[in-house]
mmCIF file with all atom_site columns, C-alpha atoms in Angstrom:
data_model
loop_
_atom_site.group_PDB
_atom_site.id
_atom_site.type_symbol
_atom_site.label_atom_id
_atom_site.label_alt_id
_atom_site.label_comp_id
_atom_site.label_asym_id
_atom_site.label_entity_id
_atom_site.label_seq_id
_atom_site.pdbx_PDB_ins_code
_atom_site.Cartn_x
_atom_site.Cartn_y
_atom_site.Cartn_z
_atom_site.occupancy
_atom_site.B_iso_or_equiv
_atom_site.pdbx_formal_charge
_atom_site.auth_seq_id
_atom_site.auth_comp_id
_atom_site.auth_asym_id
_atom_site.auth_atom_id
_atom_site.pdbx_PDB_model_num
ATOM 1   C CA . LEU A 1 1   ? 0.000   0.000   0.000   1.00 50.00 ? 1   LEU A CA 1
ATOM 2   C CA . PHE A 1 2   ? 2.833   2.396   0.871   1.00 54.00 ? 2   PHE A CA 1
ATOM 3   C CA . PRO A 1 3   ? 6.543   2.204   1.889   1.00 56.00 ? 3   PRO A CA 1
ATOM 4   C CA . GLU A 1 4   ? 7.201   0.516   5.224   1.00 59.00 ? 4   GLU A CA 1
ATOM 5   C CA . VAL A 1 5   ? 9.618   3.268   6.277   1.00 60.00 ? 5   VAL A CA 1
ATOM 6   C CA . ASP A 1 6   ? 9.660   7.034   5.924   1.00 65.00 ? 6   ASP A CA 1
ATOM 7   C CA . TYR A 1 7   ? 11.947  7.952   3.035   1.00 69.00 ? 7   TYR A CA 1
ATOM 8   C CA . ALA A 1 8   ? 11.592  11.680  3.570   1.00 70.00 ? 8   ALA A CA 1
ATOM 9   C CA . LYS A 1 9   ? 15.218  12.045  4.744   1.00 70.00 ? 9   LYS A CA 1
ATOM 10  C CA . GLU A 1 10  ? 16.528  10.103  1.750   1.00 74.00 ? 10  GLU A CA 1
ATOM 11  C CA . LEU A 1 11  ? 14.439  12.259  -0.586  1.00 74.00 ? 11  LEU A CA 1
ATOM 12  C CA . TRP A 1 12  ? 15.592  15.506  0.988   1.00 73.00 ? 12  TRP A CA 1
ATOM 13  C CA . LEU A 1 13  ? 17.369  17.707  -1.616  1.00 73.00 ? 13  LEU A CA 1
ATOM 14  C CA . LYS A 1 14  ? 16.697  15.041  -4.284  1.00 77.00 ? 14  LYS A CA 1
ATOM 15  C CA . ILE A 1 15  ? 13.219  16.252  -5.164  1.00 79.00 ? 15  ILE A CA 1
ATOM 16  C CA . PRO A 1 16  ? 11.613  19.727  -4.995  1.00 84.00 ? 16  PRO A CA 1
ATOM 17  C CA . ARG A 1 17  ? 10.466  20.827  -1.554  1.00 80.00 ? 17  ARG A CA 1
ATOM 18  C CA . ASP A 1 18  ? 6.819   21.049  -2.660  1.00 84.00 ? 18  ASP A CA 1
ATOM 19  C CA . ASP A 1 19  ? 6.969   17.447  -3.944  1.00 84.00 ? 19  ASP A CA 1
ATOM 20  C CA . LEU A 1 20  ? 8.432   16.323  -0.625  1.00 81.00 ? 20  LEU A CA 1
ATOM 21  C CA . ALA A 1 21  ? 5.587   18.026  1.229   1.00 85.00 ? 21  ALA A CA 1
ATOM 22  C CA . ASP A 1 22  ? 3.108   16.260  -1.046  1.00 85.00 ? 22  ASP A CA 1
ATOM 23  C CA . TRP A 1 23  ? 4.880   12.959  -0.352  1.00 78.00 ? 23  TRP A CA 1
ATOM 24  C CA . ARG A 1 24  ? 4.534   13.413  3.406   1.00 81.00 ? 24  ARG A CA 1
ATOM 25  C CA . GLU A 1 25  ? 0.867   14.424  3.085   1.00 83.00 ? 25  GLU A CA 1
ATOM 26  C CA . ILE A 1 26  ? 0.064   11.355  0.976   1.00 81.00 ? 26  ILE A CA 1
ATOM 27  C CA . GLN A 1 27  ? 1.880   9.019   3.367   1.00 79.00 ? 27  GLN A CA 1
ATOM 28  C CA . THR A 1 28  ? 0.035   10.470  6.351   1.00 79.00 ? 28  THR A CA 1
ATOM 29  C CA . GLU A 1 29  ? -3.331  10.063  4.643   1.00 78.00 ? 29  GLU A CA 1
ATOM 30  C CA . LEU A 1 30  ? -2.587  6.480   3.625   1.00 76.00 ? 30  LEU A CA 1
ATOM 31  C CA . ARG A 1 31  ? -1.583  5.535   7.161   1.00 76.00 ? 31  ARG A CA 1
ATOM 32  C CA . GLU A 1 32  ? -4.788  7.032   8.517   1.00 77.00 ? 32  GLU A CA 1
ATOM 33  C CA . ARG A 1 33  ? -6.822  4.964   6.039   1.00 76.00 ? 33  ARG A CA 1
ATOM 34  C CA . LEU A 1 34  ? -4.917  1.732   6.637   1.00 75.00 ? 34  LEU A CA 1
ATOM 35  C CA . PRO A 1 35  ? -7.329  0.254   9.256   1.00 74.00 ? 35  PRO A CA 1
ATOM 36  C CA . ALA A 1 36  ? -10.304 0.696   6.887   1.00 71.00 ? 36  ALA A CA 1
ATOM 37  C CA . PHE A 1 37  ? -8.327  -0.834  4.028   1.00 70.00 ? 37  PHE A CA 1
ATOM 38  C CA . GLU A 1 38  ? -7.309  -3.818  6.151   1.00 72.00 ? 38  GLU A CA 1
ATOM 39  C CA . ALA A 1 39  ? -10.886 -4.416  7.324   1.00 71.00 ? 39  ALA A CA 1
ATOM 40  C CA . LEU A 1 40  ? -12.172 -4.329  3.731   1.00 70.00 ? 40  LEU A CA 1
ATOM 41  C CA . ARG A 1 41  ? -9.378  -6.605  2.544   1.00 71.00 ? 41  ARG A CA 1
ATOM 42  C CA . GLU A 1 42  ? -9.970  -9.104  5.347   1.00 73.00 ? 42  GLU A CA 1
ATOM 43  C CA . GLY A 1 43  ? -13.630 -9.460  4.394   1.00 70.00 ? 43  GLY A CA 1
ATOM 44  C CA . PHE A 1 44  ? -12.753 -10.222 0.790   1.00 74.00 ? 44  PHE A CA 1
ATOM 45  C CA . VAL A 1 45  ? -10.018 -12.644 1.843   1.00 78.00 ? 45  VAL A CA 1
ATOM 46  C CA . GLN A 1 46  ? -12.505 -14.627 3.925   1.00 78.00 ? 46  GLN A CA 1
ATOM 47  C CA . SER A 1 47  ? -14.962 -14.665 1.011   1.00 79.00 ? 47  SER A CA 1
ATOM 48  C CA . VAL A 1 48  ? -12.292 -16.023 -1.322  1.00 83.00 ? 48  VAL A CA 1
ATOM 49  C CA . GLU A 1 49  ? -11.532 -18.707 1.257   1.00 87.00 ? 49  GLU A CA 1
ATOM 50  C CA . GLN A 1 50  ? -15.206 -19.693 1.256   1.00 87.00 ? 50  GLN A CA 1
ATOM 51  C CA . HIS A 1 51  ? -15.093 -19.818 -2.540  1.00 90.00 ? 51  HIS A CA 1
ATOM 52  C CA . GLU A 1 52  ? -12.111 -22.175 -2.573  1.00 91.00 ? 52  GLU A CA 1
ATOM 53  C CA . VAL A 1 53  ? -13.547 -24.349 0.193   1.00 92.00 ? 53  VAL A CA 1
ATOM 54  C CA . GLN A 1 54  ? -16.688 -24.833 -1.896  1.00 93.00 ? 54  GLN A CA 1
ATOM 55  C CA . HIS A 1 55  ? -14.570 -26.026 -4.809  1.00 93.00 ? 55  HIS A CA 1
ATOM 56  C CA . SER A 1 56  ? -13.074 -28.655 -2.493  1.00 93.00 ? 56  SER A CA 1
ATOM 57  C CA . LEU A 1 57  ? -16.487 -29.703 -1.191  1.00 93.00 ? 57  LEU A CA 1
ATOM 58  C CA . ASP A 1 58  ? -17.863 -30.010 -4.719  1.00 92.00 ? 58  ASP A CA 1
ATOM 59  C CA . PHE A 1 59  ? -14.897 -32.102 -5.807  1.00 92.00 ? 59  PHE A CA 1
ATOM 60  C CA . ALA A 1 60  ? -15.293 -34.409 -2.820  1.00 91.00 ? 60  ALA A CA 1
ATOM 61  C CA . ARG A 1 61  ? -18.956 -35.168 -3.485  1.00 88.00 ? 61  ARG A CA 1
ATOM 62  C CA . GLY A 1 62  ? -18.597 -35.737 -7.232  1.00 86.00 ? 62  GLY A CA 1
ATOM 63  C CA . THR A 1 63  ? -19.566 -33.845 -10.371 1.00 86.00 ? 63  THR A CA 1
ATOM 64  C CA . LEU A 1 64  ? -22.569 -31.555 -10.016 1.00 91.00 ? 64  LEU A CA 1
ATOM 65  C CA . GLU A 1 65  ? -25.246 -31.306 -12.675 1.00 94.00 ? 65  GLU A CA 1
ATOM 66  C CA . ILE A 1 66  ? -25.137 -28.163 -14.763 1.00 95.00 ? 66  ILE A CA 1
ATOM 67  C CA . PRO A 1 67  ? -28.258 -26.079 -13.921 1.00 95.00 ? 67  PRO A CA 1
ATOM 68  C CA . ASP A 1 68  ? -30.886 -25.464 -16.622 1.00 92.00 ? 68  ASP A CA 1
ATOM 69  C CA . PHE A 1 69  ? -30.152 -21.799 -17.347 1.00 90.00 ? 69  PHE A CA 1
ATOM 70  C CA . LEU A 1 70  ? -26.397 -22.298 -17.437 1.00 92.00 ? 70  LEU A CA 1
ATOM 71  C CA . CYS A 1 71  ? -26.792 -25.340 -19.673 1.00 92.00 ? 71  CYS A CA 1
ATOM 72  C CA . GLN A 1 72  ? -28.976 -23.295 -22.021 1.00 89.00 ? 72  GLN A CA 1
ATOM 73  C CA . MET A 1 73  ? -26.382 -20.516 -22.207 1.00 87.00 ? 73  MET A CA 1
ATOM 74  C CA . THR A 1 74  ? -23.410 -22.802 -22.768 1.00 88.00 ? 74  THR A CA 1
ATOM 75  C CA . GLY A 1 75  ? -25.223 -25.244 -25.038 1.00 88.00 ? 75  GLY A CA 1
ATOM 76  C CA . CYS A 1 76  ? -24.080 -28.178 -22.925 1.00 90.00 ? 76  CYS A CA 1
ATOM 77  C CA . ASP A 1 77  ? -24.898 -31.717 -24.071 1.00 90.00 ? 77  ASP A CA 1
ATOM 78  C CA . ASP A 1 78  ? -23.710 -33.385 -20.854 1.00 92.00 ? 78  ASP A CA 1
ATOM 79  C CA . ARG A 1 79  ? -25.194 -32.196 -17.557 1.00 94.00 ? 79  ARG A CA 1
ATOM 80  C CA . ARG A 1 80  ? -22.270 -33.767 -15.685 1.00 92.00 ? 80  ARG A CA 1
ATOM 81  C CA . ALA A 1 81  ? -19.486 -32.471 -17.901 1.00 91.00 ? 81  ALA A CA 1
ATOM 82  C CA . SER A 1 82  ? -16.078 -32.357 -16.231 1.00 90.00 ? 82  SER A CA 1
ATOM 83  C CA . GLY A 1 83  ? -14.521 -29.152 -15.005 1.00 89.00 ? 83  GLY A CA 1
ATOM 84  C CA . ALA A 1 84  ? -12.102 -29.352 -17.927 1.00 90.00 ? 84  ALA A CA 1
ATOM 85  C CA . THR A 1 85  ? -14.913 -28.349 -20.308 1.00 93.00 ? 85  THR A CA 1
ATOM 86  C CA . PHE A 1 86  ? -16.254 -24.831 -20.789 1.00 93.00 ? 86  PHE A CA 1
ATOM 87  C CA . ALA A 1 87  ? -19.698 -25.668 -19.397 1.00 94.00 ? 87  ALA A CA 1
ATOM 88  C CA . GLY A 1 88  ? -18.201 -27.648 -16.508 1.00 95.00 ? 88  GLY A CA 1
ATOM 89  C CA . ARG A 1 89  ? -15.889 -24.803 -15.564 1.00 94.00 ? 89  ARG A CA 1
ATOM 90  C CA . ALA A 1 90  ? -18.770 -22.321 -15.600 1.00 95.00 ? 90  ALA A CA 1
ATOM 91  C CA . ARG A 1 91  ? -20.823 -24.678 -13.381 1.00 96.00 ? 91  ARG A CA 1
ATOM 92  C CA . ASP A 1 92  ? -17.989 -25.087 -10.871 1.00 96.00 ? 92  ASP A CA 1
ATOM 93  C CA . GLU A 1 93  ? -17.507 -21.334 -10.616 1.00 96.00 ? 93  GLU A CA 1
ATOM 94  C CA . ALA A 1 94  ? -21.253 -20.686 -10.292 1.00 97.00 ? 94  ALA A CA 1
ATOM 95  C CA . SER A 1 95  ? -21.415 -23.089 -7.351  1.00 96.00 ? 95  SER A CA 1
ATOM 96  C CA . ALA A 1 96  ? -18.458 -21.447 -5.639  1.00 96.00 ? 96  ALA A CA 1
ATOM 97  C CA . TYR A 1 97  ? -19.747 -17.907 -6.266  1.00 96.00 ? 97  TYR A CA 1
ATOM 98  C CA . LEU A 1 98  ? -23.155 -18.679 -4.775  1.00 97.00 ? 98  LEU A CA 1
ATOM 99  C CA . ALA A 1 99  ? -21.452 -20.210 -1.735  1.00 95.00 ? 99  ALA A CA 1
ATOM 100 C CA . GLU A 1 100 ? -19.171 -17.194 -1.444  1.00 93.00 ? 100 GLU A CA 1
ATOM 101 C CA . ILE A 1 101 ? -22.095 -14.770 -1.466  1.00 95.00 ? 101 ILE A CA 1
ATOM 102 C CA . ALA A 1 102 ? -24.224 -16.838 0.918   1.00 95.00 ? 102 ALA A CA 1
ATOM 103 C CA . ARG A 1 103 ? -21.442 -17.273 3.485   1.00 92.00 ? 103 ARG A CA 1
ATOM 104 C CA . THR A 1 104 ? -19.548 -14.010 3.181   1.00 89.00 ? 104 THR A CA 1
ATOM 105 C CA . PRO A 1 105 ? -18.875 -12.344 6.559   1.00 83.00 ? 105 PRO A CA 1
ATOM 106 C CA . GLY A 1 106 ? -18.756 -9.011  4.758   1.00 84.00 ? 106 GLY A CA 1
ATOM 107 C CA . SER A 1 107 ? -21.041 -7.317  2.267   1.00 89.00 ? 107 SER A CA 1
ATOM 108 C CA . ALA A 1 108 ? -22.914 -9.633  -0.088  1.00 93.00 ? 108 ALA A CA 1
ATOM 109 C CA . ARG A 1 109 ? -23.730 -6.615  -2.236  1.00 95.00 ? 109 ARG A CA 1
ATOM 110 C CA . ALA A 1 110 ? -20.042 -5.756  -2.564  1.00 91.00 ? 110 ALA A CA 1
ATOM 111 C CA . GLU A 1 111 ? -19.330 -9.337  -3.630  1.00 92.00 ? 111 GLU A CA 1
ATOM 112 C CA . LEU A 1 112 ? -21.950 -9.105  -6.363  1.00 95.00 ? 112 LEU A CA 1
ATOM 113 C CA . VAL A 1 113 ? -20.662 -5.734  -7.546  1.00 94.00 ? 113 VAL A CA 1
ATOM 114 C CA . VAL A 1 114 ? -17.121 -7.113  -7.869  1.00 91.00 ? 114 VAL A CA 1
ATOM 115 C CA . LEU A 1 115 ? -18.349 -10.207 -9.715  1.00 93.00 ? 115 LEU A CA 1
ATOM 116 C CA . SER A 1 116 ? -20.338 -8.099  -12.175 1.00 93.00 ? 116 SER A CA 1
ATOM 117 C CA . SER A 1 117 ? -17.083 -6.973  -13.802 1.00 90.00 ? 117 SER A CA 1
ATOM 118 C CA . PHE A 1 118 ? -16.798 -10.418 -15.416 1.00 89.00 ? 118 PHE A CA 1
ATOM 119 C CA . VAL A 1 119 ? -19.862 -9.528  -17.493 1.00 87.00 ? 119 VAL A CA 1
ATOM 120 C CA . LEU A 1 120 ? -20.192 -5.758  -17.600 1.00 85.00 ? 120 LEU A CA 1
ATOM 121 C CA . ASP A 1 121 ? -16.549 -5.260  -18.617 1.00 82.00 ? 121 ASP A CA 1
ATOM 122 C CA . GLN A 1 122 ? -16.326 -6.313  -22.272 1.00 74.00 ? 122 GLN A CA 1
ATOM 123 C CA . GLU A 1 123 ? -12.600 -7.081  -22.018 1.00 75.00 ? 123 GLU A CA 1
ATOM 124 C CA . GLN A 1 124 ? -13.134 -9.280  -18.968 1.00 71.00 ? 124 GLN A CA 1
ATOM 125 C CA . LEU A 1 125 ? -15.991 -11.094 -20.666 1.00 67.00 ? 125 LEU A CA 1
ATOM 126 C CA . SER A 1 126 ? -13.879 -11.724 -23.755 1.00 68.00 ? 126 SER A CA 1
ATOM 127 C CA . HIS A 1 127 ? -10.937 -13.165 -21.819 1.00 72.00 ? 127 HIS A CA 1
ATOM 128 C CA . SER A 1 128 ? -12.843 -14.937 -19.037 1.00 76.00 ? 128 SER A CA 1
ATOM 129 C CA . ALA A 1 129 ? -15.986 -16.170 -20.776 1.00 87.00 ? 129 ALA A CA 1
ATOM 130 C CA . ALA A 1 130 ? -16.557 -19.138 -18.445 1.00 91.00 ? 130 ALA A CA 1
ATOM 131 C CA . TYR A 1 131 ? -16.556 -16.774 -15.467 1.00 92.00 ? 131 TYR A CA 1
ATOM 132 C CA . GLY A 1 132 ? -18.899 -14.412 -17.298 1.00 91.00 ? 132 GLY A CA 1
ATOM 133 C CA . TYR A 1 133 ? -21.414 -17.198 -17.915 1.00 91.00 ? 133 TYR A CA 1
ATOM 134 C CA . ALA A 1 134 ? -21.078 -18.361 -14.304 1.00 94.00 ? 134 ALA A CA 1
ATOM 135 C CA . VAL A 1 135 ? -21.713 -14.861 -12.939 1.00 94.00 ? 135 VAL A CA 1
ATOM 136 C CA . THR A 1 136 ? -24.675 -14.362 -15.281 1.00 92.00 ? 136 THR A CA 1
ATOM 137 C CA . SER A 1 137 ? -26.247 -17.590 -14.032 1.00 93.00 ? 137 SER A CA 1
ATOM 138 C CA . VAL A 1 138 ? -25.611 -16.517 -10.429 1.00 96.00 ? 138 VAL A CA 1
ATOM 139 C CA . TYR A 1 139 ? -27.366 -13.186 -11.009 1.00 95.00 ? 139 TYR A CA 1
ATOM 140 C CA . VAL A 1 140 ? -30.343 -14.863 -12.668 1.00 93.00 ? 140 VAL A CA 1
ATOM 141 C CA . ALA A 1 141 ? -30.590 -17.500 -9.915  1.00 95.00 ? 141 ALA A CA 1
ATOM 142 C CA . ILE A 1 142 ? -30.437 -14.883 -7.152  1.00 96.00 ? 142 ILE A CA 1
ATOM 143 C CA . ALA A 1 143 ? -32.998 -12.745 -9.006  1.00 94.00 ? 143 ALA A CA 1
ATOM 144 C CA . LYS A 1 144 ? -35.425 -15.673 -9.108  1.00 94.00 ? 144 LYS A CA 1
ATOM 145 C CA . ALA A 1 145 ? -34.884 -16.292 -5.393  1.00 96.00 ? 145 ALA A CA 1
ATOM 146 C CA . LEU A 1 146 ? -35.769 -12.634 -4.792  1.00 96.00 ? 146 LEU A CA 1
ATOM 147 C CA . GLY A 1 147 ? -38.863 -12.829 -6.996  1.00 94.00 ? 147 GLY A CA 1
ATOM 148 C CA . ILE A 1 148 ? -37.275 -10.824 -9.823  1.00 91.00 ? 148 ILE A CA 1
ATOM 149 C CA . ASP A 1 149 ? -37.654 -12.017 -13.424 1.00 82.00 ? 149 ASP A CA 1
ATOM 150 C CA . GLY A 1 150 ? -34.151 -12.487 -14.793 1.00 75.00 ? 150 GLY A CA 1
ATOM 151 C CA . ASP A 1 151 ? -34.924 -14.597 -17.862 1.00 69.00 ? 151 ASP A CA 1
ATOM 152 C CA . ALA A 1 152 ? -34.699 -11.562 -20.162 1.00 66.00 ? 152 ALA A CA 1
ATOM 153 C CA . VAL A 1 153 ? -30.925 -11.517 -19.678 1.00 65.00 ? 153 VAL A CA 1
ATOM 154 C CA . LEU A 1 154 ? -30.546 -14.369 -22.161 1.00 61.00 ? 154 LEU A CA 1
ATOM 155 C CA . TRP A 1 155 ? -31.216 -13.355 -25.753 1.00 55.00 ? 155 TRP A CA 1
ATOM 156 C CA . ARG A 1 156 ? -30.610 -15.806 -28.605 1.00 54.00 ? 156 ARG A CA 1
ATOM 157 C CA . GLY A 1 157 ? -27.956 -17.628 -26.618 1.00 56.00 ? 157 GLY A CA 1
ATOM 158 C CA . THR A 1 158 ? -25.841 -14.562 -25.873 1.00 65.00 ? 158 THR A CA 1
ATOM 159 C CA . ILE A 1 159 ? -25.324 -12.386 -22.814 1.00 71.00 ? 159 ILE A CA 1
ATOM 160 C CA . ARG A 1 160 ? -26.818 -8.910  -23.196 1.00 78.00 ? 160 ARG A CA 1
ATOM 161 C CA . ARG A 1 161 ? -24.740 -6.735  -20.882 1.00 82.00 ? 161 ARG A CA 1
ATOM 162 C CA . GLU A 1 162 ? -27.194 -3.846  -20.837 1.00 85.00 ? 162 GLU A CA 1
ATOM 163 C CA . ARG A 1 163 ? -29.971 -6.180  -19.651 1.00 84.00 ? 163 ARG A CA 1
ATOM 164 C CA . LEU A 1 164 ? -27.767 -7.699  -16.984 1.00 87.00 ? 164 LEU A CA 1
ATOM 165 C CA . ALA A 1 165 ? -26.874 -4.187  -15.805 1.00 90.00 ? 165 ALA A CA 1
ATOM 166 C CA . LYS A 1 166 ? -30.584 -3.419  -15.250 1.00 89.00 ? 166 LYS A CA 1
ATOM 167 C CA . LEU A 1 167 ? -31.013 -6.698  -13.408 1.00 91.00 ? 167 LEU A CA 1
ATOM 168 C CA . ALA A 1 168 ? -27.938 -5.964  -11.288 1.00 93.00 ? 168 ALA A CA 1
ATOM 169 C CA . LEU A 1 169 ? -29.352 -2.622  -10.162 1.00 93.00 ? 169 LEU A CA 1
ATOM 170 C CA . LEU A 1 170 ? -32.525 -4.330  -8.948  1.00 93.00 ? 170 LEU A CA 1
ATOM 171 C CA . ILE A 1 171 ? -30.504 -6.917  -7.029  1.00 95.00 ? 171 ILE A CA 1
ATOM 172 C CA . TRP A 1 172 ? -28.069 -4.407  -5.535  1.00 96.00 ? 172 TRP A CA 1
ATOM 173 C CA . GLY A 1 173 ? -31.025 -2.581  -4.044  1.00 95.00 ? 173 GLY A CA 1
ATOM 174 C CA . LYS A 1 174 ? -31.586 -5.461  -1.608  1.00 96.00 ? 174 LYS A CA 1
ATOM 175 C CA . SER A 1 175 ? -29.983 -5.674  1.829   1.00 96.00 ? 175 SER A CA 1
ATOM 176 C CA . ASP A 1 176 ? -26.963 -7.866  2.538   1.00 95.00 ? 176 ASP A CA 1
ATOM 177 C CA . ALA A 1 177 ? -29.123 -10.184 4.641   1.00 96.00 ? 177 ALA A CA 1
ATOM 178 C CA . GLU A 1 178 ? -31.633 -10.584 1.800   1.00 97.00 ? 178 GLU A CA 1
ATOM 179 C CA . LEU A 1 179 ? -28.847 -11.279 -0.680  1.00 97.00 ? 179 LEU A CA 1
ATOM 180 C CA . ARG A 1 180 ? -27.205 -13.909 1.531   1.00 96.00 ? 180 ARG A CA 1
ATOM 181 C CA . ALA A 1 181 ? -30.531 -15.663 2.020   1.00 97.00 ? 181 ALA A CA 1
ATOM 182 C CA . ALA A 1 182 ? -31.314 -15.442 -1.711  1.00 98.00 ? 182 ALA A CA 1
ATOM 183 C CA . ALA A 1 183 ? -27.928 -16.950 -2.592  1.00 97.00 ? 183 ALA A CA 1
ATOM 184 C CA . ARG A 1 184 ? -28.601 -19.866 -0.269  1.00 97.00 ? 184 ARG A CA 1
ATOM 185 C CA . THR A 1 185 ? -32.078 -20.375 -1.757  1.00 98.00 ? 185 THR A CA 1
ATOM 186 C CA . ALA A 1 186 ? -30.627 -20.102 -5.260  1.00 97.00 ? 186 ALA A CA 1
ATOM 187 C CA . TYR A 1 187 ? -27.995 -22.718 -4.488  1.00 97.00 ? 187 TYR A CA 1
ATOM 188 C CA . LEU A 1 188 ? -30.663 -25.214 -3.447  1.00 96.00 ? 188 LEU A CA 1
ATOM 189 C CA . ALA A 1 189 ? -32.689 -24.486 -6.593  1.00 96.00 ? 189 ALA A CA 1
ATOM 190 C CA . GLU A 1 190 ? -29.690 -24.703 -8.918  1.00 96.00 ? 190 GLU A CA 1
ATOM 191 C CA . PHE A 1 191 ? -27.817 -27.679 -7.445  1.00 95.00 ? 191 PHE A CA 1
ATOM 192 C CA . LYS A 1 192 ? -30.597 -29.574 -5.636  1.00 93.00 ? 192 LYS A CA 1
ATOM 193 C CA . SER A 1 193 ? -28.806 -29.623 -2.296  1.00 92.00 ? 193 SER A CA 1
ATOM 194 C CA . GLU A 1 194 ? -28.494 -27.449 0.778   1.00 92.00 ? 194 GLU A CA 1
ATOM 195 C CA . LEU A 1 195 ? -25.405 -25.298 0.990   1.00 90.00 ? 195 LEU A CA 1
ATOM 196 C CA . PRO A 1 196 ? -23.306 -26.684 3.876   1.00 85.00 ? 196 PRO A CA 1
ATOM 197 C CA . GLU A 1 197 ? -22.206 -24.432 6.698   1.00 84.00 ? 197 GLU A CA 1
ATOM 198 C CA . VAL A 1 198 ? -18.464 -23.832 6.790   1.00 82.00 ? 198 VAL A CA 1
ATOM 199 C CA . LYS A 1 199 ? -16.504 -22.431 9.705   1.00 78.00 ? 199 LYS A CA 1
ATOM 200 C CA . LEU A 1 200 ? -12.975 -21.342 8.895   1.00 71.00 ? 200 LEU A CA 1
ATOM 201 C CA . GLU A 1 201 ? -10.386 -21.518 11.631  1.00 71.00 ? 201 GLU A CA 1
ATOM 202 C CA . GLY A 1 202 ? -6.711  -20.679 11.491  1.00 63.00 ? 202 GLY A CA 1
ATOM 203 C CA . ARG A 1 203 ? -3.980  -18.342 12.581  1.00 55.00 ? 203 ARG A CA 1
ATOM 204 C CA . LYS A 1 204 ? -2.009  -15.572 10.936  1.00 57.00 ? 204 LYS A CA 1
ATOM 205 C CA . GLU A 1 205 ? 1.573   -16.564 10.233  1.00 55.00 ? 205 GLU A CA 1
ATOM 206 C CA . TYR A 1 206 ? 2.815   -13.075 9.436   1.00 49.00 ? 206 TYR A CA 1
ATOM 207 C CA . ALA A 1 207 ? 2.689   -9.594  10.917  1.00 52.00 ? 207 ALA A CA 1
ATOM 208 C CA . ARG A 1 208 ? 0.067   -7.179  9.745   1.00 54.00 ? 208 ARG A CA 1
ATOM 209 C CA . TYR A 1 209 ? 0.553   -6.078  6.149   1.00 48.00 ? 209 TYR A CA 1
ATOM 210 C CA . ARG A 1 210 ? 2.321   -2.745  5.887   1.00 43.00 ? 210 ARG A CA 1
ATOM 211 C CA . PRO A 1 211 ? 2.651   -1.796  9.595   1.00 43.00 ? 211 PRO A CA 1
#
């Protein structure tokens, strides 16, 4: 985030005085904001852990069936396609994303906003298509759980970003508690099984990042 030591003395007489004053002001502001940054980062770290744990749980119980909407989008011909296939990869990520949102200790809305970049960003969608299809299916599944009609997102087998954006705005208007509950309901509807509870325990091996 910023240098671990104060380099003001080393920079003295090497850069203009005004630039050095700006340097000190920026460093002071960053240090003041560090606790908020760390809290935000910790929430996302725990969500990613939940995501990866779900991958392990899915692998342990065998190949999941690809849900109807996702199968329709990907044109799958095997509902239990392996994760090495495009449709199988999208299914695996959809499962993990729903678990991540349902079990996040932080903001479920923030999780959904971050995930939306896989679809709303054209470059992301082009380079990470499997993730884009997974996120689209997650949005549609959560919309259905909330009583919102998300079927209009799919148009002739392609993802319409402007339609997903409208759907996203409706979903983001819900509370974090509603979104967590909807993700859990959506998981049951999509994968025909209850989402297991996961409690993560561990210890930090290293000192706080950027003291």
